[in-house]
N, CA, C and O atoms as a DFTB+ gen file, in Angstrom:
676 C
 N C O
     1  1      -1.948      14.298       1.074
     2  2      -0.682      13.997       0.438
     3  2       0.084      15.302       0.270
     4  3      -0.449      16.303      -0.210
     5  1       1.321      15.264       0.668
     6  2       2.143      16.471       0.563
     7  2       2.521      16.726      -0.898
     8  3       2.551      15.800      -1.709
     9  1       2.806      17.977      -1.221
    10  2       3.254      18.275      -2.581
    11  2       4.540      17.519      -2.942
    12  3       4.723      17.114      -4.090
    13  1       5.430      17.329      -1.957
    14  2       6.681      16.610      -2.206
    15  2       6.415      15.152      -2.566
    16  3       7.039      14.613      -3.481
    17  1       5.491      14.512      -1.848
    18  2       5.163      13.121      -2.140
    19  2       4.474      13.003      -3.492
    20  3       4.746      12.073      -4.250
    21  1       3.591      13.935      -3.793
    22  2       2.931      13.958      -5.107
    23  2       3.978      14.060      -6.219
    24  3       3.916      13.339      -7.214
    25  1       4.930      14.960      -6.033
    26  2       5.990      15.150      -7.027
    27  2       6.835      13.890      -7.175
    28  3       7.185      13.505      -8.290
    29  1       7.166      13.247      -6.058
    30  2       7.964      12.018      -6.101
    31  2       7.223      10.917      -6.868
    32  3       7.823      10.238      -7.701
    33  1       5.941      10.738      -6.597
    34  2       5.154       9.728      -7.313
    35  2       5.169      10.025      -8.810
    36  3       5.351       9.117      -9.621
    37  1       4.982      11.265      -9.171
    38  2       4.965      11.633     -10.586
    39  2       6.330      11.416     -11.246
    40  3       6.402      10.960     -12.387
    41  1       7.411      11.740     -10.533
    42  2       8.756      11.524     -11.072
    43  2       9.037      10.030     -11.263
    44  3       9.576       9.615     -12.289
    45  1       8.664       9.236     -10.266
    46  2       8.896       7.795     -10.378
    47  2       8.046       7.181     -11.489
    48  3       8.512       6.293     -12.203
    49  1       6.812       7.641     -11.641
    50  2       5.953       7.156     -12.731
    51  2       6.625       7.444     -14.079
    52  3       6.627       6.587     -14.963
    53  1       7.190       8.633     -14.239
    54  2       7.867       8.994     -15.486
    55  2       9.105       8.125     -15.702
    56  3       9.354       7.675     -16.821
    57  1       9.883       7.882     -14.644
    58  2      11.070       7.034     -14.765
    59  2      10.689       5.605     -15.137
    60  3      11.357       4.973     -15.956
    61  1       9.629       5.103     -14.542
    62  2       9.166       3.747     -14.878
    63  2       8.684       3.682     -16.322
    64  3       8.928       2.690     -17.009
    65  1       8.013       4.711     -16.783
    66  2       7.511       4.738     -18.163
    67  2       8.668       4.719     -19.166
    68  3       8.561       4.109     -20.230
    69  1       9.766       5.383     -18.826
    70  2      10.934       5.397     -19.711
    71  2      11.555       4.011     -19.848
    72  3      12.177       3.705     -20.866
    73  1      11.388       3.179     -18.832
    74  2      12.002       1.848     -18.825
    75  2      11.023       0.743     -19.224
    76  3      11.313      -0.439     -19.033
    77  1       9.883       1.113     -19.767
    78  2       8.940       0.078     -20.208
    79  2       9.459      -0.566     -21.476
    80  3      10.090       0.122     -22.278
    81  1       9.235      -1.813     -21.694
    82  2       8.341      -2.705     -20.959
    83  2       8.983      -3.381     -19.745
    84  3       8.278      -4.031     -18.972
    85  1      10.289      -3.249     -19.558
    86  2      10.959      -3.946     -18.453
    87  2      10.345      -3.598     -17.101
    88  3      10.158      -4.485     -16.268
    89  1      10.030      -2.331     -16.869
    90  2       9.517      -1.925     -15.562
    91  2       8.139      -2.502     -15.256
    92  3       7.761      -2.588     -14.088
    93  1       7.389      -2.893     -16.262
    94  2       6.061      -3.465     -16.023
    95  2       6.130      -4.759     -15.214
    96  3       5.141      -5.165     -14.604
    97  1       7.276      -5.396     -15.206
    98  2       7.439      -6.631     -14.447
    99  2       7.557      -6.418     -12.954
   100  3       7.354      -7.356     -12.184
   101  1       7.881      -5.207     -12.524
   102  2       8.062      -4.989     -11.083
   103  2       7.316      -3.783     -10.531
   104  3       7.260      -3.613      -9.313
   105  1       6.740      -2.938     -11.387
   106  2       6.013      -1.781     -10.863
   107  2       5.090      -1.182     -11.916
   108  3       5.369      -1.214     -13.115
   109  1       3.985      -0.638     -11.429
   110  2       3.066       0.120     -12.268
   111  2       2.401       1.172     -11.400
   112  3       1.858       0.854     -10.342
   113  1       2.439       2.410     -11.835
   114  2       1.772       3.507     -11.160
   115  2       0.678       3.989     -12.099
   116  3       0.966       4.529     -13.167
   117  1      -0.572       3.797     -11.707
   118  2      -1.674       4.258     -12.540
   119  2      -1.730       5.774     -12.586
   120  3      -1.253       6.455     -11.678
   121  1      -2.319       6.292     -13.653
   122  2      -2.572       7.727     -13.718
   123  2      -3.581       8.075     -12.629
   124  3      -4.273       7.190     -12.125
   125  1      -3.670       9.316     -12.271
   126  2      -4.622       9.752     -11.257
   127  2      -6.056       9.527     -11.697
   128  3      -6.383       9.657     -12.877
   129  1      -6.905       9.188     -10.745
   130  2      -8.331       8.972     -11.023
   131  2      -9.037      10.308     -11.176
   132  3      -8.621      11.318     -10.607
   133  1     -10.096      10.298     -11.942
   134  2     -10.972      11.465     -12.005
   135  2     -11.694      11.565     -10.663
   136  3     -12.040      10.541     -10.074
   137  1     -11.921      12.758     -10.185
   138  2     -12.539      12.958      -8.868
   139  2     -13.859      12.209      -8.738
   140  3     -14.155      11.661      -7.676
   141  1     -14.647      12.179      -9.790
   142  2     -15.946      11.503      -9.727
   143  2     -15.825       9.982      -9.712
   144  3     -16.802       9.296      -9.411
   145  1     -14.658       9.444     -10.027
   146  2     -14.452       7.997     -10.010
   147  2     -14.128       7.472      -8.611
   148  3     -14.268       6.277      -8.350
   149  1     -13.697       8.354      -7.716
   150  2     -13.363       7.938      -6.350
   151  2     -14.671       7.750      -5.589
   152  3     -15.476       8.677      -5.493
   153  1     -14.884       6.539      -5.041
   154  2     -16.147       6.271      -4.343
   155  2     -16.416       7.248      -3.194
   156  3     -15.497       7.656      -2.485
   157  1     -17.672       7.610      -3.024
   158  2     -18.070       8.461      -1.904
   159  2     -17.686       7.761      -0.604
   160  3     -17.775       6.538      -0.500
   161  1     -17.271       8.522       0.358
   162  2     -16.897       7.963       1.645
   163  2     -15.469       7.453       1.722
   164  3     -15.056       6.923       2.754
   165  1     -14.703       7.606       0.637
   166  2     -13.306       7.190       0.662
   167  2     -12.547       8.114       1.609
   168  3     -12.628       9.335       1.478
   169  1     -11.807       7.540       2.567
   170  2     -11.048       8.391       3.491
   171  2     -10.137       9.361       2.752
   172  3      -9.611       9.042       1.685
   173  1      -9.954      10.539       3.322
   174  2      -9.222      11.629       2.676
   175  2      -7.840      11.228       2.175
   176  3      -7.504      11.511       1.025
   177  1      -7.033      10.579       3.003
   178  2      -5.678      10.198       2.587
   179  2      -5.679       9.283       1.385
   180  3      -4.858       9.432       0.480
   181  1      -6.602       8.334       1.372
   182  2      -6.709       7.418       0.235
   183  2      -7.228       8.158      -0.992
   184  3      -6.745       7.942      -2.103
   185  1      -8.198       9.019      -0.793
   186  2      -8.725       9.819      -1.906
   187  2      -7.596      10.633      -2.548
   188  3      -7.473      10.678      -3.772
   189  1      -6.780      11.271      -1.713
   190  2      -5.662      12.069      -2.226
   191  2      -4.716      11.217      -3.066
   192  3      -4.276      11.642      -4.134
   193  1      -4.405      10.016      -2.584
   194  2      -3.501       9.137      -3.323
   195  2      -4.127       8.698      -4.644
   196  3      -3.461       8.709      -5.680
   197  1      -5.400       8.313      -4.615
   198  2      -6.066       7.852      -5.837
   199  2      -6.132       8.945      -6.906
   200  3      -6.102       8.652      -8.101
   201  1      -6.220      10.184      -6.478
   202  2      -6.242      11.285      -7.440
   203  2      -4.882      11.504      -8.090
   204  3      -4.791      12.108      -9.159
   205  1      -3.818      11.010      -7.441
   206  2      -2.468      11.114      -7.991
   207  2      -2.078       9.835      -8.724
   208  3      -1.510       9.884      -9.815
   209  1      -2.388       8.694      -8.119
   210  2      -2.058       7.388      -8.703
   211  2      -3.206       6.441      -8.413
   212  3      -3.381       5.991      -7.281
   213  1      -3.975       6.146      -9.423
   214  2      -5.136       5.261      -9.271
   215  2      -4.666       3.816      -9.423
   216  3      -4.787       3.198     -10.481
   217  1      -4.137       3.319      -8.337
   218  2      -3.539       1.992      -8.330
   219  2      -2.035       2.115      -8.406
   220  3      -1.492       2.829      -9.249
   221  1      -1.367       1.400      -7.504
   222  2       0.081       1.505      -7.399
   223  2       0.620       0.118      -7.064
   224  3       0.320      -0.427      -6.002
   225  1       1.402      -0.443      -7.951
   226  2       2.070      -1.722      -7.670
   227  2       3.559      -1.459      -7.698
   228  3       4.099      -0.949      -8.679
   229  1       4.216      -1.815      -6.603
   230  2       5.651      -1.605      -6.477
   231  2       6.239      -2.837      -5.805
   232  3       6.123      -3.010      -4.592
   233  1       6.861      -3.677      -6.589
   234  2       7.407      -4.913      -6.038
   235  2       6.300      -5.780      -5.468
   236  3       5.359      -6.148      -6.172
   237  1       6.418      -6.101      -4.195
   238  2       5.455      -6.994      -3.551
   239  2       4.313      -6.266      -2.864
   240  3       3.494      -6.891      -2.191
   241  1       4.251      -4.957      -3.026
   242  2       3.178      -4.170      -2.422
   243  2       2.290      -3.621      -3.529
   244  3       2.766      -3.087      -4.530
   245  1       0.993      -3.766      -3.322
   246  2       0.035      -3.223      -4.286
   247  2      -1.047      -2.473      -3.541
   248  3      -1.679      -3.014      -2.634
   249  1      -1.256      -1.230      -3.924
   250  2      -2.370      -0.439      -3.422
   251  2      -3.385      -0.370      -4.544
   252  3      -3.054       0.023      -5.662
   253  1      -4.600      -0.743      -4.257
   254  2      -5.614      -0.921      -5.294
   255  2      -6.135       0.375      -5.882
   256  3      -6.023       1.450      -5.293
   257  1      -6.705       0.232      -7.060
   258  2      -7.292       1.346      -7.800
   259  2      -8.758       1.511      -7.411
   260  3      -9.331       0.666      -6.723
   261  1      -9.347       2.603      -7.860
   262  2     -10.758       2.850      -7.570
   263  2     -11.635       1.716      -8.100
   264  3     -12.635       1.363      -7.475
   265  1     -11.270       1.151      -9.238
   266  2     -12.098       0.103      -9.837
   267  2     -11.916      -1.266      -9.189
   268  3     -12.750      -2.150      -9.388
   269  1     -10.841      -1.464      -8.414
   270  2     -10.618      -2.788      -7.815
   271  2     -10.634      -2.778      -6.285
   272  3     -10.486      -3.828      -5.660
   273  1     -10.811      -1.622      -5.689
   274  2     -10.806      -1.517      -4.231
   275  2     -11.903      -2.377      -3.594
   276  3     -11.651      -3.066      -2.606
   277  1     -13.088      -2.340      -4.141
   278  2     -14.199      -3.124      -3.580
   279  2     -13.931      -4.627      -3.676
   280  3     -14.431      -5.400      -2.859
   281  1     -13.150      -5.038      -4.660
   282  2     -12.899      -6.459      -4.896
   283  2     -12.074      -7.131      -3.802
   284  3     -12.084      -8.358      -3.699
   285  1     -11.362      -6.361      -2.985
   286  2     -10.500      -6.990      -1.972
   287  2     -11.023      -6.839      -0.550
   288  3     -10.326      -7.184       0.404
   289  1     -12.218      -6.339      -0.400
   290  2     -12.764      -6.172       0.950
   291  2     -13.102      -7.509       1.612
   292  3     -13.382      -7.548       2.810
   293  1     -13.079      -8.599       0.852
   294  2     -13.339      -9.921       1.424
   295  2     -12.321     -10.279       2.506
   296  3     -12.603     -11.121       3.359
   297  1     -11.149      -9.657       2.486
   298  2     -10.143      -9.911       3.529
   299  2     -10.704      -9.581       4.919
   300  3     -10.302     -10.191       5.910
   301  1     -11.616      -8.635       4.992
   302  2     -12.202      -8.267       6.280
   303  2     -12.902      -9.463       6.925
   304  3     -12.924      -9.584       8.150
   305  1     -13.469     -10.341       6.107
   306  2     -14.190     -11.511       6.617
   307  2     -13.265     -12.531       7.262
   308  3     -13.715     -13.334       8.080
   309  1     -11.992     -12.520       6.915
   310  2     -11.040     -13.511       7.429
   311  2     -10.201     -13.005       8.594
   312  3      -9.353     -13.734       9.108
   313  1     -10.423     -11.782       9.010
   314  2      -9.640     -11.235      10.118
   315  2      -9.899     -12.051      11.386
   316  3     -11.037     -12.440      11.650
   317  1      -8.863     -12.308      12.161
   318  2      -9.022     -13.079      13.398
   319  2     -10.029     -12.425      14.348
   320  3     -10.123     -11.199      14.420
   321  1     -10.766     -13.241      15.062
   322  2     -11.790     -12.737      15.975
   323  2     -11.229     -11.823      17.061
   324  3     -11.923     -10.912      17.513
   325  1     -10.003     -12.045      17.480
   326  2      -9.416     -11.240      18.550
   327  2      -9.037      -9.834      18.075
   328  3      -8.873      -8.928      18.892
   329  1      -8.897      -9.650      16.759
   330  2      -8.502      -8.343      16.232
   331  2      -9.694      -7.379      16.315
   332  3     -10.826      -7.825      16.501
   333  1      -9.460      -6.072      16.180
   334  2     -10.567      -5.110      16.256
   335  2     -11.471      -5.101      15.022
   336  3     -12.519      -4.454      15.038
   337  1     -11.096      -5.789      13.975
   338  2     -11.847      -5.726      12.720
   339  2     -13.246      -6.341      12.817
   340  3     -14.208      -5.677      12.432
   341  1     -13.412      -7.568      13.307
   342  2     -14.772      -8.143      13.342
   343  2     -15.778      -7.323      14.153
   344  3     -16.960      -7.287      13.811
   345  1     -15.326      -6.673      15.213
   346  2     -16.229      -5.888      16.049
   347  2     -16.655      -4.577      15.393
   348  3     -17.687      -4.010      15.755
   349  1     -15.867      -4.092      14.428
   350  2     -16.156      -2.825      13.770
   351  2     -15.735      -2.895      12.304
   352  3     -14.891      -2.119      11.857
   353  1     -16.318      -3.816      11.572
   354  2     -15.928      -4.042      10.174
   355  2     -16.031      -2.761       9.343
   356  3     -15.194      -2.526       8.472
   357  1     -17.030      -1.945       9.596
   358  2     -17.218      -0.710       8.836
   359  2     -16.114       0.314       9.133
   360  3     -15.939       1.269       8.375
   361  1     -15.384       0.124      10.210
   362  2     -14.324       1.045      10.579
   363  2     -12.999       0.759       9.888
   364  3     -12.008       1.451      10.122
   365  1     -12.982      -0.265       9.034
   366  2     -11.741      -0.681       8.377
   367  2     -11.943      -0.773       6.875
   368  3     -13.048      -1.022       6.394
   369  1     -10.856      -0.567       6.143
   370  2     -10.866      -0.673       4.689
   371  2      -9.577      -1.356       4.263
   372  3      -8.491      -0.948       4.676
   373  1      -9.688      -2.376       3.451
   374  2      -8.498      -3.009       2.881
   375  2      -8.103      -2.171       1.677
   376  3      -8.883      -2.006       0.740
   377  1      -6.885      -1.643       1.710
   378  2      -6.453      -0.741       0.639
   379  2      -5.500      -1.400      -0.340
   380  3      -5.238      -0.866      -1.418
   381  1      -4.981      -2.568       0.039
   382  2      -4.042      -3.253      -0.843
   383  2      -3.479      -4.483      -0.183
   384  3      -4.007      -4.988       0.807
   385  1      -2.380      -4.957      -0.765
   386  2      -1.764      -6.183      -0.265
   387  2      -0.251      -6.054      -0.230
   388  3       0.356      -5.250      -0.938
   389  1       0.319      -6.871       0.612
   390  2       1.762      -7.062       0.707
   391  2       1.967      -8.552       0.541
   392  3       1.663      -9.330       1.446
   393  1       2.483      -8.956      -0.617
   394  2       2.653     -10.388      -0.911
   395  2       1.372     -11.168      -0.610
   396  3       1.419     -12.186       0.081
   397  1       0.270     -10.717      -1.103
   398  2      -1.046     -11.354      -0.953
   399  2      -1.600     -11.336       0.464
   400  3      -2.528     -12.084       0.772
   401  1      -1.050     -10.500       1.324
   402  2      -1.595     -10.317       2.667
   403  2      -2.139      -8.900       2.758
   404  3      -1.514      -7.971       2.247
   405  1      -3.284      -8.714       3.395
   406  2      -3.961      -7.411       3.363
   407  2      -3.249      -6.305       4.134
   408  3      -2.576      -6.532       5.139
   409  1      -3.434      -5.103       3.612
   410  2      -3.011      -3.872       4.275
   411  2      -4.307      -3.119       4.575
   412  3      -5.128      -2.903       3.684
   413  1      -4.481      -2.725       5.826
   414  2      -5.729      -2.111       6.278
   415  2      -5.560      -0.633       6.580
   416  3      -4.506      -0.193       7.039
   417  1      -6.611       0.123       6.316
   418  2      -6.689       1.518       6.716
   419  2      -7.786       1.606       7.763
   420  3      -8.913       1.170       7.528
   421  1      -7.454       2.172       8.926
   422  2      -8.453       2.399       9.969
   423  2      -9.165       3.703       9.622
   424  3      -8.557       4.773       9.642
   425  1     -10.435       3.610       9.308
   426  2     -11.171       4.777       8.818
   427  2     -11.192       5.935       9.814
   428  3     -11.100       7.093       9.407
   429  1     -11.309       5.653      11.081
   430  2     -11.428       6.701      12.089
   431  2     -10.171       7.534      12.276
   432  3     -10.254       8.723      12.584
   433  1      -9.010       6.920      12.094
   434  2      -7.753       7.625      12.340
   435  2      -6.922       7.840      11.083
   436  3      -6.067       8.725      11.045
   437  1      -7.170       7.037      10.061
   438  2      -6.362       7.093       8.838
   439  2      -5.095       6.267       8.938
   440  3      -4.321       6.208       7.982
   441  1      -4.865       5.622      10.089
   442  2      -3.658       4.820      10.305
   443  2      -3.672       3.571       9.428
   444  3      -4.730       3.059       9.064
   445  1      -2.479       3.096       9.101
   446  2      -2.301       1.892       8.289
   447  2      -1.857       0.761       9.206
   448  3      -0.957       0.928      10.029
   449  1      -2.507      -0.402       9.052
   450  2      -2.278      -1.577       9.901
   451  2      -2.008      -2.797       9.034
   452  3      -2.399      -2.855       7.868
   453  1      -1.326      -3.774       9.636
   454  2      -1.095      -5.041       8.960
   455  2      -0.827      -6.131       9.988
   456  3      -0.616      -5.857      11.170
   457  1      -0.839      -7.367       9.516
   458  2      -0.459      -8.516      10.331
   459  2       1.000      -8.811       9.987
   460  3       1.281      -9.340       8.913
   461  1       1.933      -8.475      10.886
   462  2       3.343      -8.704      10.575
   463  2       3.662     -10.194      10.507
   464  3       2.943     -11.003      11.093
   465  1       4.717     -10.564       9.810
   466  2       5.086     -11.970       9.704
   467  2       5.386     -12.565      11.085
   468  3       6.162     -12.014      11.866
   469  1       4.752     -13.694      11.353
   470  2       4.983     -14.390      12.622
   471  2       5.248     -15.871      12.399
   472  3       5.341     -16.637      13.358
   473  1       5.371     -16.279      11.145
   474  2       5.587     -17.686      10.850
   475  2       4.297     -18.450      10.633
   476  3       4.317     -19.666      10.446
   477  1       3.182     -17.750      10.656
   478  2       1.894     -18.372      10.400
   479  2       1.115     -17.515       9.412
   480  3       1.460     -16.356       9.180
   481  1       0.082     -18.079       8.839
   482  2      -0.756     -17.332       7.896
   483  2      -1.365     -16.128       8.611
   484  3      -1.707     -16.215       9.791
   485  1      -1.501     -15.014       7.911
   486  2      -1.972     -13.773       8.515
   487  2      -3.295     -13.948       9.238
   488  3      -3.475     -13.386      10.319
   489  1      -4.222     -14.706       8.680
   490  2      -5.549     -14.870       9.271
   491  2      -5.515     -15.683      10.564
   492  3      -6.496     -15.713      11.307
   493  1      -4.399     -16.335      10.828
   494  2      -4.257     -17.101      12.061
   495  2      -3.225     -16.450      12.990
   496  3      -2.841     -17.023      14.009
   497  1      -2.800     -15.278      12.627
   498  2      -1.779     -14.553      13.391
   499  2      -2.328     -14.107      14.744
   500  3      -3.538     -13.996      14.940
   501  1      -1.416     -13.858      15.655
   502  2      -1.809     -13.313      16.950
   503  2      -1.267     -11.890      17.137
   504  3      -1.239     -11.366      18.250
   505  1      -0.836     -11.278      16.026
   506  2      -0.272      -9.932      16.075
   507  2      -0.862      -9.067      14.963
   508  3      -0.863      -9.451      13.793
   509  1      -1.356      -7.910      15.345
   510  2      -1.910      -6.934      14.410
   511  2      -1.353      -5.587      14.839
   512  3      -1.568      -5.164      15.975
   513  1      -0.633      -4.897      13.936
   514  2       0.090      -3.695      14.331
   515  2      -0.175      -2.515      13.411
   516  3      -0.402      -2.668      12.210
   517  1      -0.139      -1.344      14.009
   518  2      -0.146      -0.120      13.219
   519  2       1.254       0.040      12.648
   520  3       2.246      -0.025      13.373
   521  1       1.319       0.248      11.343
   522  2       2.615       0.376      10.686
   523  2       2.938       1.823      10.328
   524  3       4.107       2.189      10.205
   525  1       1.910       2.642      10.162
   526  2       2.113       4.059       9.824
   527  2       0.912       4.860      10.314
   528  3      -0.206       4.347      10.332
   529  1       1.133       6.120      10.714
   530  2       0.028       6.928      11.224
   531  2      -0.959       7.375      10.148
   532  3      -2.084       7.770      10.455
   533  1      -0.533       7.310       8.883
   534  2      -1.412       7.705       7.776
   535  2      -0.870       7.111       6.478
   536  3       0.251       6.604       6.433
   537  1      -1.675       7.183       5.437
   538  2      -1.307       6.569       4.160
   539  2      -0.111       7.265       3.512
   540  3       0.740       6.599       2.923
   541  1      -0.034       8.576       3.610
   542  2       1.096       9.289       3.007
   543  2       2.414       8.828       3.632
   544  3       3.397       8.627       2.920
   545  1       2.442       8.662       4.944
   546  2       3.655       8.182       5.618
   547  2       3.997       6.769       5.171
   548  3       5.164       6.449       4.945
   549  1       2.979       5.924       5.045
   550  2       3.191       4.555       4.586
   551  2       3.795       4.545       3.191
   552  3       4.783       3.855       2.942
   553  1       3.203       5.305       2.288
   554  2       3.693       5.346       0.903
   555  2       5.123       5.881       0.861
   556  3       5.984       5.317       0.185
   557  1       5.367       6.957       1.577
   558  2       6.692       7.577       1.542
   559  2       7.771       6.658       2.088
   560  3       8.830       6.526       1.473
   561  1       7.529       6.017       3.232
   562  2       8.575       5.217       3.869
   563  2       8.602       3.761       3.397
   564  3       9.672       3.227       3.103
   565  1       7.436       3.118       3.322
   566  2       7.417       1.687       3.027
   567  2       7.315       1.345       1.546
   568  3       7.854       0.326       1.113
   569  1       6.652       2.158       0.783
   570  2       6.496       1.859      -0.639
   571  2       7.596       2.507      -1.473
   572  3       8.085       1.918      -2.437
   573  1       7.982       3.727      -1.093
   574  2       8.942       4.488      -1.895
   575  2      10.235       4.782      -1.144
   576  3      10.985       5.679      -1.528
   577  1      10.497       4.039      -0.084
   578  2      11.680       4.336       0.709
   579  2      12.294       3.122       1.365
   580  3      11.997       1.988       0.989
   581  1      13.149       3.352       2.347
   582  2      13.909       2.269       2.966
   583  2      13.059       1.248       3.701
   584  3      13.507       0.122       3.920
   585  1      11.859       1.607       4.083
   586  2      10.991       0.672       4.789
   587  2      10.522      -0.492       3.932
   588  3      10.036      -1.495       4.454
   589  1      10.665      -0.363       2.616
   590  2      10.240      -1.463       1.740
   591  2      10.929      -2.765       2.142
   592  3      10.299      -3.823       2.155
   593  1      12.213      -2.693       2.467
   594  2      12.974      -3.885       2.853
   595  2      12.472      -4.488       4.165
   596  3      12.676      -5.677       4.411
   597  1      11.824      -3.696       5.000
   598  2      11.263      -4.208       6.251
   599  2      10.005      -5.042       6.010
   600  3       9.643      -5.882       6.834
   601  1       9.349      -4.809       4.889
   602  2       8.082      -5.492       4.606
   603  2       8.206      -6.665       3.651
   604  3       7.256      -7.430       3.487
   605  1       9.340      -6.816       3.030
   606  2       9.506      -7.873       2.040
   607  2      10.659      -8.782       2.440
   608  3      11.619      -8.334       3.067
   609  1      10.567     -10.046       2.082
   610  2      11.565     -11.004       2.551
   611  2      12.941     -10.893       1.903
   612  3      13.926     -11.331       2.497
   613  1      13.038     -10.330       0.727
   614  2      14.334     -10.278       0.046
   615  2      14.360      -9.093      -0.913
   616  3      13.319      -8.593      -1.340
   617  1      15.565      -8.660      -1.238
   618  2      15.705      -7.586      -2.214
   619  2      15.171      -8.081      -3.560
   620  3      15.434      -9.215      -3.961
   621  1      14.433      -7.237      -4.240
   622  2      13.871      -7.585      -5.545
   623  2      14.123      -6.425      -6.503
   624  3      14.835      -5.482      -6.157
   625  1      13.561      -6.483      -7.675
   626  2      13.807      -5.457      -8.680
   627  2      13.299      -4.085      -8.228
   628  3      13.916      -3.067      -8.540
   629  1      12.179      -4.046      -7.495
   630  2      11.680      -2.762      -6.988
   631  2      12.677      -2.160      -5.999
   632  3      12.944      -0.959      -6.035
   633  1      13.216      -2.979      -5.135
   634  2      14.224      -2.523      -4.175
   635  2      15.436      -1.959      -4.920
   636  3      15.975      -0.919      -4.542
   637  1      15.857      -2.647      -5.972
   638  2      16.979      -2.164      -6.781
   639  2      16.633      -0.823      -7.433
   640  3      17.481       0.067      -7.506
   641  1      15.398      -0.676      -7.904
   642  2      14.959       0.587      -8.500
   643  2      15.014       1.713      -7.469
   644  3      15.491       2.808      -7.767
   645  1      14.526       1.446      -6.258
   646  2      14.578       2.448      -5.192
   647  2      16.027       2.855      -4.912
   648  3      16.326       4.030      -4.701
   649  1      16.910       1.867      -4.916
   650  2      18.325       2.152      -4.683
   651  2      18.890       3.016      -5.813
   652  3      19.615       3.977      -5.556
   653  1      18.562       2.677      -7.051
   654  2      19.009       3.460      -8.207
   655  2      18.517       4.907      -8.125
   656  3      19.193       5.829      -8.581
   657  1      17.348       5.090      -7.545
   658  2      16.763       6.423      -7.430
   659  2      17.274       7.193      -6.210
   660  3      16.939       8.363      -6.023
   661  1      18.089       6.528      -5.383
   662  2      18.615       7.171      -4.183
   663  2      17.606       7.306      -3.061
   664  3      17.732       8.195      -2.218
   665  1      16.601       6.433      -3.038
   666  2      15.514       6.552      -2.059
   667  2      15.670       5.659      -0.833
   668  3      14.782       5.617       0.019
   669  1      16.777       4.953      -0.738
   670  2      16.959       4.045       0.391
   671  2      17.765       4.664       1.536
   672  3      17.996       4.015       2.557
   673  1      18.187       5.901       1.368
   674  2      18.971       6.579       2.414
   675  2      18.070       7.096       3.509
   676  3      18.550       7.693       4.473
């Protein structure tokens, strides 16, 4: 995680805290995890994020915390047989969700993948795409930037917050 992205997360966390309790309805940025709380074997990019924000919910996107990461790995069991996940389940990690659909991290490369909307349930989709080369890029563009609108069906309160912060340019 770059120092700039770390600073942005911290600034946004402070801005959200100033607007509580209203902001709790559309976003929550957890405090950074203690280093010993991050599970062994956690990929570097995810480890870096968890040390800054242990769990991040922003509108319809949620990246899980150290305590809930294991709870969502069941999504791996529902991945379509044609996708690369069933052949190498250990090579993938579900790091969060987008409107209750999984967001995957490819352990070998650090790339972020998802099943884009195709008009069918994600587990029956015929499309699986890399959305970002690493978690920091995903967070910067899709969670905290203009890419959020590409992943969600309509403008929501988080989108309005990003606009208020000048992050949609």
